[in-house]
Amino acid sequence: MNHIQHSQQSLGRARWLILWAQPTFLLLLIADVATAQTSYPMLMSLKPVAAQVGQISEHTLKSRYTMLGAYDVIVTGEGVKGEIIPPEIKEGEKPNLQEIKIRFDVASDALPGVRDFRIGTPTGVSTLGQLVIAADAVAQEVGANDTRDKANAITLPATVCGAIEKAEDVDYFKFTVEAGQTLSFHVRSQRLQDRIHDLQQHVDPILSIRDGNGTTLVASDNYFFADPYLHYQFKHAGEYFLEIRDVRYQGNQYWEYAIEVHDRPFITNVHPMAVGRGQQTKFEFVGYQLPEQHDAFVSIPLNKPTGAQWWELPLGESVTNPTPVVVSDLPVVTERDLENNTPETAQYVSLPVGITGRIESESDIDCYSFAAMKGERFSFEVIARRQQSAIDSHLRILDATGKQLTLNDDMRIGKRNFSDSLIENWTAPADGTFAIEIRDLHLRGGADFVYFVRATRSLPSFDLFVDTDKTQLTPGTGGVIFVRAERKNGFTGEIQLGIEGLPTGVEASCGRILSDKGQDGCVVLTAAADAKMSLANVRISGHATHIFDGGDPLQIEAFALPYQETYQPGGGRGHWPAEMHTISIGESSDILGVALSEYDVRLKPGESKKIDIKIERAEGFDKNVTLDVTYNHLSSVYGDSLPKGVTLDKPKSKTLLTGKTAEGHITLTATKDAAPVERQQICVMANVSLNFVMKATYASKPLFVSVEASEPESEKK
Ligand SMILES: [Ca+2]
Ligand SMILES: [Ca+2]
Ligand SMILES: [Ca+2]
Ligand SMILES: [Ca+2]
């Protein structure tokens, strides 16, 4: 692990690859940067970055672009409410507010851990910020604390918050312990920066514990990705020092940290890490300062939601820190006999099944055998590193003689790679017995190398992704959400899109993703002219029916995963999966409407049609506007719901509207062999540059494009 590897804290210690490939929804590189309206705020930091369970606390929020008029805060998960503390502003002034106060109210039963939040403003909804919910009181860095003499005194347990705010900053805190006391120090800093859109340079913290003479007793650089974790038993009572700095002695005003310091157990994993719905199991705790009672008996109700989650497990009179657990929709079997290193000694399982086990020592290899008939298709997915296991899984399917049939090391979901493994749509080559073999890529092992393997029949299905996590609307204008499908296991059908959770005053027209090679569909949103400023999180879904030869139809449903884009050093763009896609209605801005001469275009194969477009410019707005029907950046297309064979004919279109020009046109052309299609939904987008890389997009009402069947040759004569 090193500091340039990026992470997602909720998914644990995975060894991600950085993916540069996908610039995103608001990307526009032009030489002449004529910016018009102000961008929505991009959140940069929160001070303090942690809030305590059961408390109300005030925080300073910093951004790029103004937060003037901020009116709402939304936070992921249950039990945390946020509100803007109205800033004092002199009447008639419009300051560029890049720092405001915000209040969080954390319920006493709120789950500790990291939450995402955003704020709503007249210029739109912000990018994501992050907040740590902690069990212990927050102690903040005060004044100059760069030397042991000036260390800030703290009372334990505490959640120590501060910032590595400038180059060569070193922060000292002092505390007293009893002889023999063991403390746990958990730093969250680098992991809180992954989703910060415009931060670019990230911290690499290192934590040291020093005695009264300044001698280093113990240090940690990277435990959870680049963030330190350590636990230490103090032999002697007395005063000690905690020191935190960037390992390279770099600094940045936005580099906030939270260090949870306490003497309670710290659970990193449980074994088995998964349990079936309706099943019961005994979880063995893995971690530090484990209590005498180091397991918990848990019974899972049948109505429990399935999937990867974080639980506080019973521990004596209290509960553990939130611990990763998977609740499975499959029956779960646990590794029984540790002598299972070869197909001959494999534990037999009957597919479909969930398997949970552990690479308990170096060089351990675990095999599970199963029977399959020729032509049966199965998929095998490892869930481990994504849920804080230490394993970097390596998965193979072997035949009964141990010959390798297929393998996978790292998987890819949408725009990201994960170090968990995935073998999809494997077909049994003959009737017989086969083996699933799992091990660590580097043949490491240990108590925290737990894993869960889902072995399922490969059914036709699809995943859905949304290139952005927010859609900015203004009264009377439209917006568009492009949804991309990845089809699996032979699914080729059409996908009907859906959306739920729209704010009042917003209507949606949900398009579809066409069958076969169709990749994108769109949802076109329209805000009423009198729509009030508001925010709402939406859920975007896709529904399809797969017809088997001679079998019952299969109904398929999937929900779209939104991505928050980040601006990387050097101009590359990264994507982080986000829990929420937020729709914002802001104040009217540069463009007040996008009108088309027609909304239902019918083309014969080989035919072209021109559509006139009229935009309504706000008074005084004279910057360039570009028109398009697909979402592009340079040569890449990120959203294109046009039917196959229908394109925008650039030479026959006027898409650049300069100065006060309000009228343009596009020409759509169908190729001679374009397949017939009825009313496929697209829209016309009017784009305004916000800054060097971002643009604001205004969408027309839906435009439906049909291609008529070509006339049979006989009828042409
Ligand atoms: Ca500092
Ligand atoms: Ca580090
Ligand atoms: Ca094992
Ligand atoms: Ca083994």
Short mmCIF file of N, CA, C and O in Angstrom, two decimals, residues 444-555:
data_model
loop_
_atom_site.label_atom_id
_atom_site.label_comp_id
_atom_site.label_asym_id
_atom_site.label_seq_id
_atom_site.Cartn_x
_atom_site.Cartn_y
_atom_site.Cartn_z
N ARG A 444 -0.28 -14.72 1.67
CA ARG A 444 -0.27 -14.30 3.07
C ARG A 444 -1.50 -14.89 3.75
O ARG A 444 -2.40 -15.43 3.10
N GLY A 445 -1.56 -14.77 5.06
CA GLY A 445 -2.74 -15.26 5.78
C GLY A 445 -2.76 -14.69 7.18
O GLY A 445 -1.82 -14.01 7.61
N GLY A 446 -3.86 -14.92 7.90
CA GLY A 446 -3.97 -14.42 9.27
C GLY A 446 -5.43 -14.37 9.69
O GLY A 446 -6.33 -14.63 8.89
N ALA A 447 -5.63 -13.97 10.96
CA ALA A 447 -6.98 -13.98 11.53
C ALA A 447 -7.93 -13.06 10.78
O ALA A 447 -9.13 -13.31 10.72
N ASP A 448 -7.40 -11.97 10.20
CA ASP A 448 -8.28 -11.01 9.51
C ASP A 448 -8.38 -11.27 8.01
O ASP A 448 -8.90 -10.45 7.27
N PHE A 449 -7.93 -12.47 7.54
CA PHE A 449 -8.04 -12.82 6.12
C PHE A 449 -9.33 -13.62 5.90
O PHE A 449 -9.32 -14.74 5.40
N VAL A 450 -10.44 -13.02 6.28
CA VAL A 450 -11.74 -13.68 6.13
C VAL A 450 -12.30 -13.43 4.73
O VAL A 450 -11.92 -12.45 4.08
N TYR A 451 -13.17 -14.32 4.25
CA TYR A 451 -13.75 -14.12 2.92
C TYR A 451 -15.15 -14.70 2.86
O TYR A 451 -15.56 -15.52 3.69
N PHE A 452 -15.87 -14.24 1.84
CA PHE A 452 -17.20 -14.77 1.53
C PHE A 452 -17.25 -14.96 0.02
O PHE A 452 -16.88 -14.07 -0.74
N VAL A 453 -17.66 -16.16 -0.42
CA VAL A 453 -17.78 -16.43 -1.86
C VAL A 453 -19.24 -16.72 -2.16
O VAL A 453 -19.84 -17.60 -1.54
N ARG A 454 -19.79 -15.97 -3.09
CA ARG A 454 -21.15 -16.25 -3.57
C ARG A 454 -21.05 -17.09 -4.84
O ARG A 454 -20.48 -16.64 -5.82
N ALA A 455 -21.59 -18.31 -4.80
CA ALA A 455 -21.60 -19.17 -5.98
C ALA A 455 -23.05 -19.32 -6.42
O ALA A 455 -23.86 -19.90 -5.70
N THR A 456 -23.37 -18.73 -7.57
CA THR A 456 -24.77 -18.67 -8.01
C THR A 456 -24.90 -19.13 -9.45
O THR A 456 -23.92 -19.13 -10.20
N ARG A 457 -26.10 -19.52 -9.85
CA ARG A 457 -26.36 -19.79 -11.26
C ARG A 457 -26.27 -18.47 -12.02
O ARG A 457 -26.74 -17.44 -11.53
N SER A 458 -25.69 -18.51 -13.22
CA SER A 458 -25.51 -17.28 -14.01
C SER A 458 -26.82 -16.97 -14.74
O SER A 458 -27.10 -17.57 -15.77
N LEU A 459 -27.58 -16.05 -14.19
CA LEU A 459 -28.85 -15.67 -14.82
C LEU A 459 -28.65 -14.38 -15.60
O LEU A 459 -27.83 -13.53 -15.22
N PRO A 460 -29.41 -14.20 -16.68
CA PRO A 460 -29.33 -12.94 -17.42
C PRO A 460 -29.62 -11.77 -16.49
O PRO A 460 -30.55 -11.84 -15.68
N SER A 461 -28.83 -10.72 -16.57
CA SER A 461 -29.02 -9.57 -15.68
C SER A 461 -28.29 -8.36 -16.26
O SER A 461 -27.67 -8.45 -17.32
N PHE A 462 -28.38 -7.25 -15.55
CA PHE A 462 -27.64 -6.04 -15.96
C PHE A 462 -27.34 -5.21 -14.74
O PHE A 462 -28.04 -5.29 -13.73
N ASP A 463 -26.26 -4.43 -14.84
CA ASP A 463 -25.94 -3.41 -13.83
C ASP A 463 -26.19 -2.05 -14.47
O ASP A 463 -26.01 -1.90 -15.69
N LEU A 464 -26.55 -1.07 -13.65
CA LEU A 464 -26.77 0.29 -14.16
C LEU A 464 -25.87 1.28 -13.43
O LEU A 464 -25.67 1.15 -12.22
N PHE A 465 -25.37 2.25 -14.19
CA PHE A 465 -24.49 3.27 -13.63
C PHE A 465 -24.92 4.65 -14.12
O PHE A 465 -25.34 4.80 -15.26
N VAL A 466 -24.79 5.63 -13.23
CA VAL A 466 -25.06 7.02 -13.59
C VAL A 466 -23.76 7.79 -13.42
O VAL A 466 -23.14 7.73 -12.36
N ASP A 467 -23.37 8.50 -14.48
CA ASP A 467 -22.07 9.15 -14.53
C ASP A 467 -21.91 10.27 -13.51
O ASP A 467 -20.82 10.74 -13.26
N THR A 468 -23.00 10.71 -12.92
CA THR A 468 -22.93 11.81 -11.96
C THR A 468 -23.82 11.50 -10.76
O THR A 468 -24.69 10.64 -10.83
N ASP A 469 -23.60 12.23 -9.68
CA ASP A 469 -24.38 12.01 -8.47
C ASP A 469 -25.27 13.19 -8.15
O ASP A 469 -25.79 13.30 -7.04
N LYS A 470 -25.42 14.12 -9.11
CA LYS A 470 -26.30 15.26 -8.84
C LYS A 470 -26.80 15.84 -10.16
O LYS A 470 -26.10 15.79 -11.17
N THR A 471 -28.01 16.37 -10.13
CA THR A 471 -28.58 17.01 -11.31
C THR A 471 -29.09 18.38 -10.87
O THR A 471 -29.88 18.48 -9.93
N GLN A 472 -28.59 19.43 -11.54
CA GLN A 472 -28.90 20.80 -11.15
C GLN A 472 -30.01 21.33 -12.05
O GLN A 472 -29.83 21.39 -13.26
N LEU A 473 -31.13 21.71 -11.46
CA LEU A 473 -32.23 22.28 -12.22
C LEU A 473 -32.46 23.72 -11.78
O LEU A 473 -32.09 24.10 -10.66
N THR A 474 -33.10 24.51 -12.65
CA THR A 474 -33.55 25.85 -12.28
C THR A 474 -35.01 25.96 -12.72
O THR A 474 -35.44 25.19 -13.59
N PRO A 475 -35.78 26.88 -12.14
CA PRO A 475 -37.21 26.94 -12.46
C PRO A 475 -37.46 27.07 -13.97
O PRO A 475 -36.81 27.87 -14.64
N GLY A 476 -38.36 26.25 -14.47
CA GLY A 476 -38.75 26.32 -15.88
C GLY A 476 -37.79 25.65 -16.84
O GLY A 476 -38.02 25.68 -18.05
N THR A 477 -36.69 25.07 -16.36
CA THR A 477 -35.74 24.43 -17.28
C THR A 477 -35.65 22.92 -16.99
O THR A 477 -36.26 22.42 -16.06
N GLY A 478 -34.91 22.26 -17.85
CA GLY A 478 -34.81 20.81 -17.75
C GLY A 478 -33.40 20.34 -17.47
O GLY A 478 -32.43 21.10 -17.57
N GLY A 479 -33.31 19.09 -17.08
CA GLY A 479 -32.02 18.43 -16.87
C GLY A 479 -32.11 17.01 -17.39
O GLY A 479 -33.21 16.50 -17.63
N VAL A 480 -30.97 16.38 -17.58
CA VAL A 480 -30.98 15.01 -18.10
C VAL A 480 -30.04 14.14 -17.28
O VAL A 480 -28.97 14.59 -16.87
N ILE A 481 -30.48 12.92 -17.02
CA ILE A 481 -29.63 11.93 -16.35
C ILE A 481 -29.43 10.78 -17.33
O ILE A 481 -30.40 10.13 -17.73
N PHE A 482 -28.19 10.56 -17.74
CA PHE A 482 -27.89 9.41 -18.61
C PHE A 482 -27.61 8.19 -17.74
O PHE A 482 -26.91 8.29 -16.72
N VAL A 483 -28.16 7.06 -18.14
CA VAL A 483 -27.99 5.82 -17.39
C VAL A 483 -27.35 4.80 -18.33
O VAL A 483 -27.83 4.62 -19.46
N ARG A 484 -26.27 4.19 -17.88
CA ARG A 484 -25.55 3.23 -18.72
C ARG A 484 -25.74 1.82 -18.19
O ARG A 484 -25.68 1.59 -16.98
N ALA A 485 -25.96 0.87 -19.09
CA ALA A 485 -26.16 -0.53 -18.69
C ALA A 485 -24.93 -1.36 -19.03
O ALA A 485 -24.30 -1.16 -20.07
N GLU A 486 -24.61 -2.29 -18.14
CA GLU A 486 -23.65 -3.37 -18.46
C GLU A 486 -24.45 -4.66 -18.39
O GLU A 486 -24.97 -5.02 -17.35
N ARG A 487 -24.53 -5.32 -19.54
CA ARG A 487 -25.36 -6.53 -19.63
C ARG A 487 -24.54 -7.75 -19.25
O ARG A 487 -23.35 -7.82 -19.53
N LYS A 488 -25.24 -8.72 -18.66
CA LYS A 488 -24.53 -9.91 -18.17
C LYS A 488 -25.25 -11.19 -18.55
O LYS A 488 -26.48 -11.22 -18.61
N ASN A 489 -24.46 -12.23 -18.70
CA ASN A 489 -24.96 -13.60 -18.80
C ASN A 489 -26.03 -13.77 -19.87
O ASN A 489 -27.05 -14.42 -19.65
N GLY A 490 -25.80 -13.16 -21.02
CA GLY A 490 -26.68 -13.39 -22.16
C GLY A 490 -27.90 -12.50 -22.22
O GLY A 490 -28.75 -12.68 -23.08
N PHE A 491 -28.01 -11.52 -21.33
CA PHE A 491 -29.17 -10.62 -21.42
C PHE A 491 -28.97 -9.64 -22.57
O PHE A 491 -27.92 -8.98 -22.66
N THR A 492 -29.96 -9.53 -23.47
CA THR A 492 -29.83 -8.62 -24.61
C THR A 492 -31.05 -7.70 -24.74
O THR A 492 -31.14 -6.93 -25.69
N GLY A 493 -31.99 -7.79 -23.82
CA GLY A 493 -33.28 -7.11 -24.00
C GLY A 493 -33.23 -5.61 -23.73
O GLY A 493 -32.19 -5.02 -23.43
N GLU A 494 -34.42 -5.02 -23.86
CA GLU A 494 -34.60 -3.59 -23.65
C GLU A 494 -34.80 -3.34 -22.15
O GLU A 494 -35.37 -4.17 -21.45
N ILE A 495 -34.32 -2.19 -21.67
CA ILE A 495 -34.45 -1.85 -20.24
C ILE A 495 -35.25 -0.56 -20.11
O ILE A 495 -34.88 0.47 -20.68
N GLN A 496 -36.35 -0.63 -19.39
CA GLN A 496 -37.16 0.57 -19.14
C GLN A 496 -36.65 1.23 -17.86
O GLN A 496 -36.55 0.58 -16.81
N LEU A 497 -36.35 2.52 -17.95
CA LEU A 497 -35.82 3.23 -16.78
C LEU A 497 -36.95 3.77 -15.92
O LEU A 497 -38.06 4.01 -16.41
N GLY A 498 -36.67 3.95 -14.64
CA GLY A 498 -37.63 4.54 -13.71
C GLY A 498 -36.91 5.43 -12.72
O GLY A 498 -35.68 5.36 -12.57
N ILE A 499 -37.65 6.31 -12.05
CA ILE A 499 -37.04 7.18 -11.04
C ILE A 499 -38.06 7.41 -9.93
O ILE A 499 -39.26 7.51 -10.19
N GLU A 500 -37.60 7.44 -8.69
CA GLU A 500 -38.50 7.73 -7.58
C GLU A 500 -37.82 8.70 -6.62
O GLU A 500 -36.59 8.75 -6.53
N GLY A 501 -38.65 9.50 -5.93
CA GLY A 501 -38.13 10.44 -4.94
C GLY A 501 -37.95 11.85 -5.45
O GLY A 501 -37.23 12.65 -4.85
N LEU A 502 -38.60 12.21 -6.56
CA LEU A 502 -38.42 13.55 -7.15
C LEU A 502 -38.92 14.64 -6.20
O LEU A 502 -39.89 14.45 -5.48
N PRO A 503 -38.26 15.82 -6.22
CA PRO A 503 -38.77 16.93 -5.41
C PRO A 503 -40.07 17.47 -6.00
O PRO A 503 -40.34 17.29 -7.19
N THR A 504 -40.83 18.15 -5.18
CA THR A 504 -42.08 18.77 -5.63
C THR A 504 -41.78 19.76 -6.76
O THR A 504 -40.81 20.52 -6.67
N GLY A 505 -42.60 19.73 -7.80
CA GLY A 505 -42.41 20.67 -8.90
C GLY A 505 -41.52 20.14 -10.00
O GLY A 505 -41.23 20.85 -10.96
N VAL A 506 -41.06 18.88 -9.88
CA VAL A 506 -40.21 18.31 -10.93
C VAL A 506 -40.91 17.09 -11.52
O VAL A 506 -41.41 16.23 -10.80
N GLU A 507 -40.96 17.05 -12.86
CA GLU A 507 -41.53 15.90 -13.55
C GLU A 507 -40.43 15.17 -14.30
O GLU A 507 -39.48 15.79 -14.76
N ALA A 508 -40.60 13.86 -14.43
CA ALA A 508 -39.58 13.06 -15.13
C ALA A 508 -40.21 12.32 -16.28
O ALA A 508 -41.34 11.84 -16.18
N SER A 509 -39.50 12.23 -17.39
CA SER A 509 -39.87 11.35 -18.48
C SER A 509 -38.77 10.30 -18.58
O SER A 509 -37.61 10.63 -18.86
N CYS A 510 -39.13 9.05 -18.28
CA CYS A 510 -38.12 7.99 -18.20
C CYS A 510 -38.02 7.26 -19.53
O CYS A 510 -39.01 6.67 -19.99
N GLY A 511 -36.86 7.30 -20.13
CA GLY A 511 -36.64 6.63 -21.41
C GLY A 511 -36.27 5.17 -21.19
O GLY A 511 -36.47 4.60 -20.12
N ARG A 512 -35.72 4.59 -22.24
CA ARG A 512 -35.33 3.17 -22.16
C ARG A 512 -33.96 3.01 -22.80
O ARG A 512 -33.52 3.86 -23.58
N ILE A 513 -33.35 1.90 -22.45
CA ILE A 513 -32.09 1.51 -23.09
C ILE A 513 -32.48 0.45 -24.09
O ILE A 513 -33.10 -0.57 -23.73
N LEU A 514 -32.18 0.70 -25.36
CA LEU A 514 -32.65 -0.20 -26.42
C LEU A 514 -31.96 -1.56 -26.34
O LEU A 514 -30.87 -1.69 -25.78
N SER A 515 -32.58 -2.57 -26.93
CA SER A 515 -32.07 -3.94 -26.86
C SER A 515 -30.77 -4.09 -27.65
O SER A 515 -30.33 -3.17 -28.34
N ASP A 516 -30.19 -5.25 -27.55
CA ASP A 516 -28.94 -5.62 -28.23
C ASP A 516 -27.79 -4.70 -27.84
O ASP A 516 -27.37 -4.71 -26.71
N LYS A 517 -27.34 -3.82 -28.77
CA LYS A 517 -26.15 -3.02 -28.49
C LYS A 517 -26.47 -1.73 -27.74
O LYS A 517 -25.58 -0.95 -27.44
N GLY A 518 -27.75 -1.48 -27.45
CA GLY A 518 -28.11 -0.25 -26.75
C GLY A 518 -27.41 -0.18 -25.40
O GLY A 518 -27.48 -1.12 -24.62
N GLN A 519 -26.74 0.94 -25.12
CA GLN A 519 -25.94 1.04 -23.90
C GLN A 519 -26.50 2.09 -22.94
O GLN A 519 -26.48 1.91 -21.74
N ASP A 520 -26.99 3.21 -23.52
CA ASP A 520 -27.44 4.32 -22.68
C ASP A 520 -28.92 4.61 -22.88
O ASP A 520 -29.45 4.48 -23.99
N GLY A 521 -29.55 5.05 -21.81
CA GLY A 521 -30.88 5.62 -21.88
C GLY A 521 -30.86 6.90 -21.07
O GLY A 521 -29.86 7.21 -20.42
N CYS A 522 -31.96 7.67 -21.12
CA CYS A 522 -31.94 8.90 -20.33
C CYS A 522 -33.26 9.15 -19.64
O CYS A 522 -34.30 8.69 -20.08
N VAL A 523 -33.15 9.85 -18.53
CA VAL A 523 -34.31 10.36 -17.81
C VAL A 523 -34.25 11.88 -17.96
O VAL A 523 -33.24 12.49 -17.63
N VAL A 524 -35.31 12.46 -18.54
CA VAL A 524 -35.34 13.91 -18.73
C VAL A 524 -36.23 14.52 -17.66
O VAL A 524 -37.37 14.08 -17.45
N LEU A 525 -35.67 15.49 -16.94
CA LEU A 525 -36.39 16.13 -15.82
C LEU A 525 -36.79 17.54 -16.23
O LEU A 525 -36.06 18.22 -16.94
N THR A 526 -37.94 17.97 -15.77
CA THR A 526 -38.38 19.33 -16.04
C THR A 526 -38.89 19.95 -14.75
O THR A 526 -39.73 19.36 -14.06
N ALA A 527 -38.36 21.11 -14.41
CA ALA A 527 -38.82 21.83 -13.21
C ALA A 527 -39.88 22.84 -13.62
O ALA A 527 -39.73 23.53 -14.64
N ALA A 528 -40.95 22.90 -12.84
CA ALA A 528 -42.02 23.87 -13.11
C ALA A 528 -41.47 25.29 -12.96
O ALA A 528 -40.51 25.51 -12.23
N ALA A 529 -42.10 26.23 -13.66
CA ALA A 529 -41.64 27.63 -13.62
C ALA A 529 -41.71 28.19 -12.19
O ALA A 529 -40.95 29.09 -11.83
N ASP A 530 -42.62 27.65 -11.37
CA ASP A 530 -42.75 28.16 -10.00
C ASP A 530 -42.16 27.18 -8.97
O ASP A 530 -42.47 27.26 -7.78
N ALA A 531 -41.30 26.26 -9.42
CA ALA A 531 -40.70 25.27 -8.50
C ALA A 531 -39.85 26.00 -7.46
O ALA A 531 -39.10 26.92 -7.79
N LYS A 532 -39.99 25.59 -6.20
CA LYS A 532 -39.25 26.24 -5.10
C LYS A 532 -37.86 25.61 -4.96
O LYS A 532 -37.66 24.45 -5.29
N MET A 533 -36.94 26.41 -4.40
CA MET A 533 -35.60 25.88 -4.12
C MET A 533 -35.71 24.67 -3.20
O MET A 533 -36.33 24.76 -2.14
N SER A 534 -35.14 23.55 -3.60
CA SER A 534 -35.18 22.36 -2.74
C SER A 534 -34.20 21.30 -3.23
O SER A 534 -33.66 21.40 -4.34
N LEU A 535 -33.99 20.30 -2.39
CA LEU A 535 -33.13 19.16 -2.70
C LEU A 535 -33.92 17.88 -2.47
O LEU A 535 -34.76 17.83 -1.59
N ALA A 536 -33.61 16.85 -3.23
CA ALA A 536 -34.18 15.53 -2.95
C ALA A 536 -33.26 14.46 -3.51
O ALA A 536 -32.67 14.64 -4.58
N ASN A 537 -33.14 13.37 -2.76
CA ASN A 537 -32.37 12.22 -3.28
C ASN A 537 -33.31 11.33 -4.07
O ASN A 537 -34.42 11.04 -3.62
N VAL A 538 -32.85 10.89 -5.23
CA VAL A 538 -33.68 10.01 -6.06
C VAL A 538 -33.02 8.66 -6.21
O VAL A 538 -31.80 8.51 -6.01
N ARG A 539 -33.85 7.66 -6.57
CA ARG A 539 -33.34 6.34 -6.87
C ARG A 539 -33.75 6.02 -8.31
O ARG A 539 -34.92 6.13 -8.67
N ILE A 540 -32.77 5.64 -9.11
CA ILE A 540 -33.00 5.37 -10.54
C ILE A 540 -32.94 3.86 -10.74
O ILE A 540 -32.02 3.20 -10.27
N SER A 541 -33.94 3.34 -11.43
CA SER A 541 -34.03 1.89 -11.58
C SER A 541 -34.17 1.51 -13.05
O SER A 541 -34.45 2.35 -13.91
N GLY A 542 -33.97 0.23 -13.33
CA GLY A 542 -34.21 -0.32 -14.65
C GLY A 542 -34.97 -1.63 -14.51
O GLY A 542 -34.73 -2.39 -13.57
N HIS A 543 -35.91 -1.85 -15.43
CA HIS A 543 -36.73 -3.07 -15.40
C HIS A 543 -36.69 -3.70 -16.78
O HIS A 543 -36.75 -3.00 -17.79
N ALA A 544 -36.62 -5.03 -16.81
CA ALA A 544 -36.57 -5.72 -18.09
C ALA A 544 -37.18 -7.11 -17.92
O ALA A 544 -37.32 -7.62 -16.81
N THR A 545 -37.52 -7.70 -19.05
CA THR A 545 -38.02 -9.07 -19.06
C THR A 545 -37.13 -9.87 -19.99
O THR A 545 -36.89 -9.45 -21.12
N HIS A 546 -36.64 -11.00 -19.51
CA HIS A 546 -35.83 -11.87 -20.37
C HIS A 546 -36.66 -13.11 -20.71
O HIS A 546 -37.22 -13.75 -19.81
N ILE A 547 -36.74 -13.39 -22.00
CA ILE A 547 -37.51 -14.55 -22.44
C ILE A 547 -36.54 -15.70 -22.69
O ILE A 547 -35.66 -15.61 -23.55
N PHE A 548 -36.70 -16.79 -21.92
CA PHE A 548 -35.89 -17.99 -22.16
C PHE A 548 -36.56 -18.81 -23.27
O PHE A 548 -37.77 -18.77 -23.41
N ASP A 549 -35.76 -19.58 -23.99
CA ASP A 549 -36.33 -20.50 -24.96
C ASP A 549 -37.20 -21.50 -24.22
O ASP A 549 -36.70 -22.32 -23.46
N GLY A 550 -38.49 -21.38 -24.43
CA GLY A 550 -39.39 -22.37 -23.87
C GLY A 550 -39.60 -22.28 -22.37
O GLY A 550 -40.30 -23.11 -21.79
N GLY A 551 -39.02 -21.26 -21.71
CA GLY A 551 -39.17 -21.18 -20.25
C GLY A 551 -40.05 -20.00 -19.85
O GLY A 551 -40.53 -19.25 -20.70
N ASP A 552 -40.26 -19.85 -18.56
CA ASP A 552 -41.02 -18.70 -18.07
C ASP A 552 -40.18 -17.45 -18.22
O ASP A 552 -38.96 -17.49 -18.07
N PRO A 553 -40.83 -16.32 -18.49
CA PRO A 553 -40.05 -15.08 -18.58
C PRO A 553 -39.44 -14.71 -17.23
O PRO A 553 -40.04 -14.98 -16.18
N LEU A 554 -38.25 -14.11 -17.27
CA LEU A 554 -37.56 -13.70 -16.05
C LEU A 554 -37.66 -12.18 -15.93
O LEU A 554 -37.27 -11.45 -16.84
N GLN A 555 -38.20 -11.71 -14.81
CA GLN A 555 -38.26 -10.26 -14.57
C GLN A 555 -36.94 -9.83 -13.92
O GLN A 555 -36.52 -10.44 -12.94
#
